[in-house]
XYZ file of C-alpha atoms in Angstrom:
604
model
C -19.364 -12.841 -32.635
C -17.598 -9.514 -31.195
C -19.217 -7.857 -27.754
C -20.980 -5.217 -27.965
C -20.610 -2.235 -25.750
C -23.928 -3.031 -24.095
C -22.210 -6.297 -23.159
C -19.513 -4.830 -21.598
C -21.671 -2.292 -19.533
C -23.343 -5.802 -18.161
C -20.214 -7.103 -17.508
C -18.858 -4.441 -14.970
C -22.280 -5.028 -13.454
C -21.888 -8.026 -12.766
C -18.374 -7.591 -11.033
C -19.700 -4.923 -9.600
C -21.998 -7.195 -7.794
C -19.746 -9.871 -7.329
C -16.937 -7.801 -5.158
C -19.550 -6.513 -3.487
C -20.899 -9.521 -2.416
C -17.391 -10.785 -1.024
C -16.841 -7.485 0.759
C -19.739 -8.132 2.668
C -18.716 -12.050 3.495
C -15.259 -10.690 4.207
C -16.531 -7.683 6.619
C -18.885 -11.025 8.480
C -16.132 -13.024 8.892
C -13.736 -10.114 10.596
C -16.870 -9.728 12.367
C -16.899 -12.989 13.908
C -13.697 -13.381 14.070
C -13.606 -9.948 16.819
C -16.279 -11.876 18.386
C -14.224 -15.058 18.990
C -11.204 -12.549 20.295
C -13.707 -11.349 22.933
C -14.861 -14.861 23.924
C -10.577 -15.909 24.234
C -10.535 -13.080 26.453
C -12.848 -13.859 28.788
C -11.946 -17.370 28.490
C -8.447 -16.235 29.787
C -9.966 -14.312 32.314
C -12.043 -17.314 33.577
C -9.379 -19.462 33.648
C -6.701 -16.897 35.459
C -10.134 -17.065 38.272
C -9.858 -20.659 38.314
C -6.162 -20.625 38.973
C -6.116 -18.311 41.551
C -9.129 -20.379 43.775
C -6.930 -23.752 42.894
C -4.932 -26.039 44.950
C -1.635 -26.604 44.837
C -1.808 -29.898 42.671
C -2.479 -31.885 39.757
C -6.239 -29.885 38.725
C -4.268 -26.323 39.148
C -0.895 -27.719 36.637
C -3.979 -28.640 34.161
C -5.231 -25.170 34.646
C -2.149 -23.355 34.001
C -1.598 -25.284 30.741
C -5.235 -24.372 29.770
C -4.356 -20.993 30.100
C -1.606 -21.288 27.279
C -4.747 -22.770 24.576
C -6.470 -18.841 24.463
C -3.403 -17.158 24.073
C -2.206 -19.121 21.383
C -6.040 -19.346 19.418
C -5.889 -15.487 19.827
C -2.521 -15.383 18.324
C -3.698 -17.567 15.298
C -7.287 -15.292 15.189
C -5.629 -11.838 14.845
C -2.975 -13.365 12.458
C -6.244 -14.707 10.464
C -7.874 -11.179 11.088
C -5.162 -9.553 9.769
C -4.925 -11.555 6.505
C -9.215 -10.741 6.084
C -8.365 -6.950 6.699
C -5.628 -7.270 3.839
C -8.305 -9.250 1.775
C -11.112 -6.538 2.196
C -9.028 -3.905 1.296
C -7.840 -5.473 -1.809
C -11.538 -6.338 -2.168
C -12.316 -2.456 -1.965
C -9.754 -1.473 -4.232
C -11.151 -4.274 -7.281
C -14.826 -2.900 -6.829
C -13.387 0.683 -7.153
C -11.578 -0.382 -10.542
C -14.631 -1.953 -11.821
C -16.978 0.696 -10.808
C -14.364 3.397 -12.637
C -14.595 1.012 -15.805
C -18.425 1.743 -15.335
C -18.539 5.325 -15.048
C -16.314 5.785 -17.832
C -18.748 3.897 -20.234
C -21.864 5.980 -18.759
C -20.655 9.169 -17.415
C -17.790 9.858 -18.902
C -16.117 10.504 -15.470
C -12.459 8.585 -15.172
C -11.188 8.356 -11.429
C -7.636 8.153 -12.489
C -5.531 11.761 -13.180
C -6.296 13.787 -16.097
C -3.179 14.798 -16.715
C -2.691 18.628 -16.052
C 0.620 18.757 -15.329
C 1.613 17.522 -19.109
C -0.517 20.534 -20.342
C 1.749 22.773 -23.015
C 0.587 25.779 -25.008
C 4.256 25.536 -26.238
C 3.558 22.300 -27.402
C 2.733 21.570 -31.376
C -0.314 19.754 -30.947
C -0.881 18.518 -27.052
C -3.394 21.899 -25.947
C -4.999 21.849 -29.379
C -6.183 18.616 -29.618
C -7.513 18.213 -26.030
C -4.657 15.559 -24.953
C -3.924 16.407 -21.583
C -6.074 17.882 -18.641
C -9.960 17.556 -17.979
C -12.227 16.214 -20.466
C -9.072 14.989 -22.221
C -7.257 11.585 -24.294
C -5.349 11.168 -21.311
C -8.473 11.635 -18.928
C -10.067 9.241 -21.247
C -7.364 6.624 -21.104
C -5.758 6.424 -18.049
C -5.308 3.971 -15.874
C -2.488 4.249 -14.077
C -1.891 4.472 -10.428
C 2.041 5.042 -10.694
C 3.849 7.807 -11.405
C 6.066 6.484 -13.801
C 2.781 4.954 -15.649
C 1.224 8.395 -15.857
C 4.511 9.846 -17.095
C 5.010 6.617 -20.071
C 1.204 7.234 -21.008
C 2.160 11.106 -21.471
C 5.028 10.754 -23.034
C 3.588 8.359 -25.663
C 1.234 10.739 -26.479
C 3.196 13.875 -27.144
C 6.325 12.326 -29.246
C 6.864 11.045 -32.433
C 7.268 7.130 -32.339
C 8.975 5.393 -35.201
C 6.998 2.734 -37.470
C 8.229 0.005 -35.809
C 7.982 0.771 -32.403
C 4.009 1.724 -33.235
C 3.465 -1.892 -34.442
C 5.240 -3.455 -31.546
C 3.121 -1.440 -29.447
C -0.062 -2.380 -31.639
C 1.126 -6.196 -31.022
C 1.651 -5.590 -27.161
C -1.815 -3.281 -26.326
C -3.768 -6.429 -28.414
C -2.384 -9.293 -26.362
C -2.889 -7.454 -23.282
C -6.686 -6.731 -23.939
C -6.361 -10.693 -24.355
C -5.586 -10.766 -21.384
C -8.135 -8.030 -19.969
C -9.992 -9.930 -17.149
C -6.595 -10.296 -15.049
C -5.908 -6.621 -15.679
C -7.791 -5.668 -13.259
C -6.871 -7.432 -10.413
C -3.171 -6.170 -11.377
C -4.945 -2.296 -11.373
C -6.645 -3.002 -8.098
C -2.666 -4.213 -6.476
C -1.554 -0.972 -7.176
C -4.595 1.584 -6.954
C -4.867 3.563 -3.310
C -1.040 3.222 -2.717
C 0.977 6.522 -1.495
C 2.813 6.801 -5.171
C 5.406 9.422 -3.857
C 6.393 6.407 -0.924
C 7.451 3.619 -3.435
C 9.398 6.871 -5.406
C 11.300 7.189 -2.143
C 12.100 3.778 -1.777
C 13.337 3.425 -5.242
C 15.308 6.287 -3.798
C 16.686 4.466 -0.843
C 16.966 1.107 -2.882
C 19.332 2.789 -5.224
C 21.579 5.496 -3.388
C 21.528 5.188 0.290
C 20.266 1.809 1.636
C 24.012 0.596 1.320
C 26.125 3.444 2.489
C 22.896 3.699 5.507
C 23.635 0.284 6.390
C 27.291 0.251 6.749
C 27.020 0.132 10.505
C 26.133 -3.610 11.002
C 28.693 -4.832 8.385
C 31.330 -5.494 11.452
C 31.541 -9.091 12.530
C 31.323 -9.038 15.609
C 28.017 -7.436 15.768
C 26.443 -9.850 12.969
C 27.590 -12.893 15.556
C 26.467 -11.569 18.822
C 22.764 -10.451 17.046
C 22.502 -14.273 15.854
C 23.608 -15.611 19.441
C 21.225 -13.268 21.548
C 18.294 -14.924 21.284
C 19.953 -17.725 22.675
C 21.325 -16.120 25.560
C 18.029 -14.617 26.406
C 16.366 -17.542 26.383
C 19.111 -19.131 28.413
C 19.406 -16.993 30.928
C 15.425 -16.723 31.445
C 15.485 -20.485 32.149
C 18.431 -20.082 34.252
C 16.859 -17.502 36.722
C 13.780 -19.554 37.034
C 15.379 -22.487 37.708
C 18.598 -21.628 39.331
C 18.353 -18.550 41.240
C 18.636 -15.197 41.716
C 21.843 -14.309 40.455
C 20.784 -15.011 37.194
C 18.326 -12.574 37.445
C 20.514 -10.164 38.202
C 22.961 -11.078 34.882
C 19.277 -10.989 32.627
C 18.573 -7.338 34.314
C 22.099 -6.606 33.384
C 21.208 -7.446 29.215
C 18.756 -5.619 29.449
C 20.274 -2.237 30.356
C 23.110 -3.665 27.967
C 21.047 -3.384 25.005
C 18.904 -0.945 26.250
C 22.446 1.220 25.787
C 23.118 -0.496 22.947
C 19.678 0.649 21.004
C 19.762 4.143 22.542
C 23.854 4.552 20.939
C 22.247 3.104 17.165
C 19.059 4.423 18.040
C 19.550 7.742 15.214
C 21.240 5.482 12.254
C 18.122 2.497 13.044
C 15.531 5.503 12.871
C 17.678 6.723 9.133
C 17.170 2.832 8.214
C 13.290 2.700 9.191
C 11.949 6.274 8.522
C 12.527 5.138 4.669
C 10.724 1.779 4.203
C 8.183 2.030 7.694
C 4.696 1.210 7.289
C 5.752 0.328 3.627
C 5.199 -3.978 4.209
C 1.279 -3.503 2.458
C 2.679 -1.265 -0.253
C 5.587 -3.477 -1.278
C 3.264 -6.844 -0.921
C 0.767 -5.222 -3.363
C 3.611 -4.509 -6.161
C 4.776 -7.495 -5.354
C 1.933 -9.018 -6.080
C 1.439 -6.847 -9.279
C 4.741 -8.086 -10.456
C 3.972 -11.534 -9.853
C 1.214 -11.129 -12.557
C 3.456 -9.582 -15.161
C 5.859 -12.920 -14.523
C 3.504 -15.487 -14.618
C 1.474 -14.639 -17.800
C 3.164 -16.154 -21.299
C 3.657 -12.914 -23.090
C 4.710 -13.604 -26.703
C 4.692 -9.923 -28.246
C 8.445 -8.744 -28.510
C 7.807 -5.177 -26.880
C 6.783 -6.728 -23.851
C 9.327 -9.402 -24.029
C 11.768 -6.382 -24.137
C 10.162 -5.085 -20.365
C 10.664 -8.415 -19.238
C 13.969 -8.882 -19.660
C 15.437 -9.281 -15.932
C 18.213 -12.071 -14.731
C 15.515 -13.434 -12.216
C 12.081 -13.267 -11.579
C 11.712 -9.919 -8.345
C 8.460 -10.953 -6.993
C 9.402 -12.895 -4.217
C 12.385 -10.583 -3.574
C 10.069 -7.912 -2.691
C 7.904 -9.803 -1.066
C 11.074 -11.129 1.327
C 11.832 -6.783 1.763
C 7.970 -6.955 2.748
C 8.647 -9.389 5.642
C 11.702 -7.635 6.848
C 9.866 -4.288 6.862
C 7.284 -6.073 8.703
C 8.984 -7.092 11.156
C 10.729 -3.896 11.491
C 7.004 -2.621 11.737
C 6.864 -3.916 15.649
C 9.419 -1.236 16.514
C 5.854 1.062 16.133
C 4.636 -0.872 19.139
C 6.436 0.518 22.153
C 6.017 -2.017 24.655
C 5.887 -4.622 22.287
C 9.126 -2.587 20.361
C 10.526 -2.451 23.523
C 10.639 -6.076 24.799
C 12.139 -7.396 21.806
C 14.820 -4.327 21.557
C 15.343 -5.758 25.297
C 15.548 -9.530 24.245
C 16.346 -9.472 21.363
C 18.256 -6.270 19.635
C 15.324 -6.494 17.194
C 15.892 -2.894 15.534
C 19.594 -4.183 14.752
C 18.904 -7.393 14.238
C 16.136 -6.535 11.723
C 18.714 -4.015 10.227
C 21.274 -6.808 9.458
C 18.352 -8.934 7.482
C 17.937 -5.512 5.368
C 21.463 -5.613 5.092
C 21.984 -9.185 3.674
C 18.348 -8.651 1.521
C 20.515 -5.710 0.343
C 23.469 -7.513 -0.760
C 22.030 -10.787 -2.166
C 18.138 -9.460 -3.814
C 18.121 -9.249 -7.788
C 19.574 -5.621 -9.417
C 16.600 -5.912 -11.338
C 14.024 -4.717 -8.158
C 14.321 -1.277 -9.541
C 13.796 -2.059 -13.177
C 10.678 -4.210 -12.463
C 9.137 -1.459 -10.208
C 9.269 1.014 -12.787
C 8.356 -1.778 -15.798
C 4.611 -1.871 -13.547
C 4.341 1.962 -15.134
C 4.811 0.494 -18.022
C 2.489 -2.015 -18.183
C -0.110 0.472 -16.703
C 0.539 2.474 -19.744
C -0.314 -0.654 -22.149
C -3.048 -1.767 -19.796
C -4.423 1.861 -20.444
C -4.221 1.592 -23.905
C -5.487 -2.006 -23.787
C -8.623 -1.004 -21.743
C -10.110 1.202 -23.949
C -9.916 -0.748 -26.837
C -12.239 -3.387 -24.995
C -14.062 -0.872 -23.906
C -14.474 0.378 -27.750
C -15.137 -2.617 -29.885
C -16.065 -0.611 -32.576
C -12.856 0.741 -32.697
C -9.911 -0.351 -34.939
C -6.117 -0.709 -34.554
C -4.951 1.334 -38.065
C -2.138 0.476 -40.440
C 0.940 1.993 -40.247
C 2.413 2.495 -43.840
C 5.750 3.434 -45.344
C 4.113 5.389 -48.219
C 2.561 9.106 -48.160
C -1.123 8.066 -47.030
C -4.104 9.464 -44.841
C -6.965 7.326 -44.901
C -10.131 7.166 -42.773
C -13.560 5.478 -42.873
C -16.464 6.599 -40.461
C -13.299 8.470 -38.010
C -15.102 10.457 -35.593
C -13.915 12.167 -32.575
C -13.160 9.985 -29.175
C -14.057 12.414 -26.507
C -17.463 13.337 -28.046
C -20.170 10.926 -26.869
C -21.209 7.793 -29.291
C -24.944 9.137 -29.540
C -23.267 12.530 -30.398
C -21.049 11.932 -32.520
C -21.011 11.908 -36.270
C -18.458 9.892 -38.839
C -16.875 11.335 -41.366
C -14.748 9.744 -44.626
C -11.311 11.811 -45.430
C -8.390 10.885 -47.392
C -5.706 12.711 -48.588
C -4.404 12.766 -52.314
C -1.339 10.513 -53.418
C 0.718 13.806 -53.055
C 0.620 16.541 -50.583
C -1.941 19.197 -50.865
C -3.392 21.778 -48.831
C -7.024 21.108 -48.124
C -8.932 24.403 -47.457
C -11.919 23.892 -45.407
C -14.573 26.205 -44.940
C -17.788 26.746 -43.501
C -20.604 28.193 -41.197
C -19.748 29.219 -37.492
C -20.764 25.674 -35.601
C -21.028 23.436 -38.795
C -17.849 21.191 -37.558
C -14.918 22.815 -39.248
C -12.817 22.604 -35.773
C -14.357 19.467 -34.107
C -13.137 17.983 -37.904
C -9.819 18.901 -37.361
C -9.762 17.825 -34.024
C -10.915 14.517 -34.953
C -8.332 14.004 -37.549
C -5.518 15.153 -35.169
C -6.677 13.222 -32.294
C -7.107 9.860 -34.211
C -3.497 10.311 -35.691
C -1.984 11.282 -32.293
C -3.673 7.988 -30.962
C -2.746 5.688 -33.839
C 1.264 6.898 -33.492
C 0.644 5.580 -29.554
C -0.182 2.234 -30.855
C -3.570 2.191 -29.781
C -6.631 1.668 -31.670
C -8.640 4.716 -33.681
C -11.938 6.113 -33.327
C -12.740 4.822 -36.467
C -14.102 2.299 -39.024
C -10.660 2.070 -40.880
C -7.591 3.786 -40.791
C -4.396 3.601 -42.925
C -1.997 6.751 -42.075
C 2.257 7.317 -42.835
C 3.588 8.463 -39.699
C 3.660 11.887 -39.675
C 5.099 15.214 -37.193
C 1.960 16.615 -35.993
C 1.969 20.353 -35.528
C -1.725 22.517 -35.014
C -2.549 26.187 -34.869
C -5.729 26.515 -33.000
C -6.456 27.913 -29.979
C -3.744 30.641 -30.060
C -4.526 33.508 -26.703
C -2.411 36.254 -25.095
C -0.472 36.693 -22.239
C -0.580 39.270 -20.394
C 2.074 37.820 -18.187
C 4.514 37.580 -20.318
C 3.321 40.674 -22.579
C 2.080 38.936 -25.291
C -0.625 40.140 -27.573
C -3.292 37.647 -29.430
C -1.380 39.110 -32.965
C 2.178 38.129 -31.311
C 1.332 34.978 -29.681
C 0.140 34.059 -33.432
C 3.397 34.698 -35.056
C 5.092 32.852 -32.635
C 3.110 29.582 -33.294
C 3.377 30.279 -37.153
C 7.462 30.709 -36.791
C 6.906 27.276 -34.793
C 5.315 25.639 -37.682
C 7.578 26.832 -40.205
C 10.702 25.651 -38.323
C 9.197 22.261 -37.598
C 8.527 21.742 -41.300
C 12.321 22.955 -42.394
C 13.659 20.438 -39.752
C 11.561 17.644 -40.525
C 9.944 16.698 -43.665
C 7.331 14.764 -42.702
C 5.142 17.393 -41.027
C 1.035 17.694 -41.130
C -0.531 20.995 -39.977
C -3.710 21.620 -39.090
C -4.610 25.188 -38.594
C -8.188 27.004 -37.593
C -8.263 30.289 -38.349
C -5.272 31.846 -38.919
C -4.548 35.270 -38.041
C -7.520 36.518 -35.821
C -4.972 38.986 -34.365
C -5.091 41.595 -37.005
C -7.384 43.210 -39.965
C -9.736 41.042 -42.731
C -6.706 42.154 -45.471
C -3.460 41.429 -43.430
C -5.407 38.346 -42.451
C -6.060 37.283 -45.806
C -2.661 38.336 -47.302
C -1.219 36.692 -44.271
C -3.411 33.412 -44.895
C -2.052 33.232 -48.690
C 1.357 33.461 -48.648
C 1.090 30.688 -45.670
C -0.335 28.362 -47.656
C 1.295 29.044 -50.853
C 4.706 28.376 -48.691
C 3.318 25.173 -47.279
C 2.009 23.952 -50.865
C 5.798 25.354 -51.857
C 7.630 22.628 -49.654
C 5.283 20.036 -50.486
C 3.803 19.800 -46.547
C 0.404 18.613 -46.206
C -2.297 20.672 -44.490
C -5.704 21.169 -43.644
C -6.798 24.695 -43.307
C -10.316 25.358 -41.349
C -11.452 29.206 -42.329
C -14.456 31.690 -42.755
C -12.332 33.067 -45.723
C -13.879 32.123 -49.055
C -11.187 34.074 -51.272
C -8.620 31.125 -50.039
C -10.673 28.420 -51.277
C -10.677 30.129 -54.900
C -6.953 29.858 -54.731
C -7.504 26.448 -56.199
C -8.391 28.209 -59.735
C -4.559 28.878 -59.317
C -3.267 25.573 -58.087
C -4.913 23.222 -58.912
C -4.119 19.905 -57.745
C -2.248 21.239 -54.703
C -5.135 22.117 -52.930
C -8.438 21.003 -52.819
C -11.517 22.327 -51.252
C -13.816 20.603 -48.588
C -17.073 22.491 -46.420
C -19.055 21.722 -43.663
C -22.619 23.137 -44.597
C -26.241 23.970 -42.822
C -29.665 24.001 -43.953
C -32.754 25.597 -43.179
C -35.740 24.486 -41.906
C -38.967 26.357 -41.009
C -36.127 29.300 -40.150
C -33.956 26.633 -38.033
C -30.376 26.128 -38.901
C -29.998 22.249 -39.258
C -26.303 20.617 -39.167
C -25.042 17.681 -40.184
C -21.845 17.949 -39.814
C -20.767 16.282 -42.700
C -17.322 16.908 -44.287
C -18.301 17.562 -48.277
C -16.089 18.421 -51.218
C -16.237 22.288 -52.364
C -16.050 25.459 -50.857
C -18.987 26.268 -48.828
C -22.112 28.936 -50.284
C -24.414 28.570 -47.223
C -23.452 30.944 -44.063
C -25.396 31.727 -40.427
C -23.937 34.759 -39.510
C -26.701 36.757 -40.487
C -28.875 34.599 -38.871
C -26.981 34.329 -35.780
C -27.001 38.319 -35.214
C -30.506 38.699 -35.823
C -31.457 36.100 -33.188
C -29.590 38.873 -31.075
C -31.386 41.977 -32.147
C -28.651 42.967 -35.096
C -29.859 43.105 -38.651
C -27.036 43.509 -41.861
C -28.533 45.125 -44.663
């Protein structure tokens, strides 16, 4: 038996709960974990005490070694701390995905970006159906953190894909909602990350790191950095044991490399200043990645994302390490004791350099392949989130079908179904009908559905069985008084749109509300007639929302090219009632009248 939405709500409930619940065993074991640093500390202290009020024998040589236990318990602690901190905030960034999944089934509120910066009034369909910015498709669908995800989701929406691609894509978006409980631990990897950071190291990854690095590819330096260590340590043991002078030839390293990090000091900082503080970031898509590897994916348009020489996880996670220890370079007295020892800046710059030369090409490719599985995971999450919605067929044959298609952005308790299909040959389909009775919302719904079926995604509908068409819409059509443009103007400009999208591709659909508001009832009418005479002309199907009854008796003329439909209201007690059902005919019922009354204005 399917879940039910009601189901689902429960679900995220329960996760909800869940995370929560480990956040707070997490945030008691950091807890006692600080405590048990505080107790090594004054453990040390007690013990340093002890040493100094010792004699010289056996009972202070025991001492000194029990010194040694705290430090190395304290090193293991904030290691363990560490990992817990890590932990929570993964933790934190699960409970946010699940609470988001939440919201958007009650409130209708989605955390992720709405997509403003895709909005076009230049577009053919994109501001008229409500597909990017607030209270959008995109704001409805979105789940993606990166910015390659949020630019794949947009550009699905706004282009024409080809048949096959659509039911690849319909193949992919159904195994991954398969797949749907792990999604959101993949989500939560990459959610809260500084997007415009991993851009830049993309950046660095593929112009500069090599041509940055070129300064530690002499031998000489690659030898000395490995033998260092060595000498340090050497020389340490030698001036404790042996005397003075060695002393003396350790102070001498030290101002050595001191020289030595203050000469590389500007091409290290080049090196760092691009990856710093970037170890968390790269573990998370790492760990992101990891997922995308490890599941058996047997639709072909994800096979096609997968397609890398070797599997990148662990390659990123190796950059991680390097960056991380790169990181203690932030410390400056810890920074500064292993420059001393060590030559840690260079020597970390020489792993970067061999990471460099022997990682996988394919580290690029599989960062920006996480975008695109955001985009399917998007996709993929709202139909689980919808189980009353259904993944349409795609056909090769001129077809429009829908049963019970409603509108995706209007509210479930709000919203009411409607039946449509267009003839077995084009027509123009003249709708008409009372202000508020649905004519627009209809349209909308109809465009909406169609842009969302050609994404691969599932409909907002019973059924649906649709050729792939070129949208192009005529709705909400303004001025500009930047750019000098009057309503009448603007108008013309979308109609000359139209009528070159339908010349250069034959497979258009237009859906227009209204045409012609810019000018006077006869011009407007006139205007109306010969546009719909030239779309019935060139065999383009249409649907035509308008007050204007003397277009729906052009049907008297051609007959079967166009066919009448109306949204109608009744009266109740002198309320207007809708039910915004779509129904064949022109409409005979208007609210006009009414509606200027209500306001003081009575027509004769």
């Amino acid at each position: 038996m399917p879940i039910t939405k009601s189901e689902i709500i429960t679900g995220y409930e329960a996760k909800i709960k869940a995370v929560q619940t480990q956040i707070i065993q997490t945030r008691k074991l950091i807890d006692n974990l600080s405590l048990i640093r505080i107790a090594l500390f004054l453990s040390e202290i007690f013990f340093f005490v002890l040493l100094l009020n010792s004699a010289d024998n056996i009972w202070r040589t025991f001492i000194q070694i029990l010194l040694l236990i705290p430090v190395f318990i304290f090193v293991y602690v904030v290691r363990k701390q560490s990992m817990l901190d890590k932990e929570i905030e993964y933790q934190k960034q699960l409970l946010w995905v699940y609470q988001n999944e939440f919201n958007i089934l009650n409130s209708g509120i989605n955390g992720y970006d709405s997509g403003t910066q895709y909005e076009s009034e230049t577009h053919p369909y994109t501001s008229d159906l409500d597909i990017f910015g607030k209270s959008s498709l995109f704001a409805l669908l979105n789940r993606c953190s990166t910015k390659i995800g949020n630019h794949t989701l947009a550009q699905k929406l706004s282009v024409k894909n080809r048949p096959d691609e659509i039911l690849q894509r319909q193949e992919a978006i159904q195994e991954v909602k398969e797949k749907i409980e792990s999604t959101f631990s993949f989500r939560a990897n990459l959610h809260g990350h500084d997007v415009n950071k991993i851009e830049e190291i993309k950046t660095q990854l593929k112009n500069k790191l090599g041509e940055q690095l070129n300064f530690v590819h002499k031998r000489g330096i690659n030898i000395y950095v490995a033998l260092v260590p060595y000498i340090s340590g050497l020389l340490i043991l030698a001036a404790i044991f042996l005397g003075s002078i060695f002393w003396k030839l350790f102070v001498l390293l030290l101002i050595v490399h001191t020289g030595v990090n203050v000469i590389l000091g500007a091409k290290v900082n080049l090196v760092f200043y691009s990856f710093g503080g970037s170890a968390n970031l790269l573990n998370s898509y790492a760990s992101a990645i990891l997922w995308t590897e490890n599941q058996q994916w047997k639709s072909h348009y994800i096979s096609k994302l997968l397609n890398l020489k070797t599997p990148v996880s662990q390659e990123i996670r190796s950059l991680s390490k390097v960056i991380q220890r790169f990181d203690a370079r932030l410390n400056l007295i810890v920074g500064g004791v292993l420059n001393g020892l060590f030559l840690w800046d260079l020597r970390c710059c020489i792993s970067l350099q061999k990471w460099h030369q022997s990682s996988s090409g394919d580290v690029i490719d599989a960062l920006n392949h996480l975008g695109e599985f955001e985009e399917l995971i998007s996709f993929a999450t709202t139909a689980y989130n919808h189980p009353d919605w259904s993944f349409p067929e795609i056909t090769n044959q001129f077809a429009l079908e829908a049963e019970n298609i409603g509108h995706p952005l209007i509210p479930e308790n709000l919203r009411v179904d409607n039946n449509f299909a267009v003839d077995a040959h084009s027509t123009v389909d003249i709708i008409t009908g009372s202000n508020m009775a649905g004519k627009s919302t209809f349209l909308r719904t109809l465009g909406i559905n169609m842009v969302l079926a050609y994404s691969g995604a599932p409909v907002c509908a019973a059924k649906m069985k649709l050729y792939v068409f070129s949208i192009v819409t005529y709705m909400r059509i303004k001025d500009s008084l930047n750019e000098s443009t009057s309503t009448f103007k603007a108008e013309l400009n979308r109609l000359k749109m139209i009528l070159e999208n339908v010349v250069t591709d034959n497979d258009t659909f237009v859906l227009i509300d209204e045409m012609l508001r810019g000018t006077n009832s006869r011009d407007k009418y006139l205007g109306s007639k010969v546009f719909v005479e030239k779309l019935m002309e060139q065999k383009t199907p249409a649907l035509f929302a308008t007050h204007d009854l003397q277009l729906a008796d052009l049907k008297e003329k051609h007959h079967p090219d166009l066919r009448n439909f109306h949204f109608d209201i009744s009266f109740t007690n002198g309320e207007m009632k809708f039910d915004y059902k779509l129904k064949h005919g022109p409409c005979t019922t208007f609210n006009a009248a009414i509606l200027l009354k209500q306001i003081g204005l009575s027509l004769d």
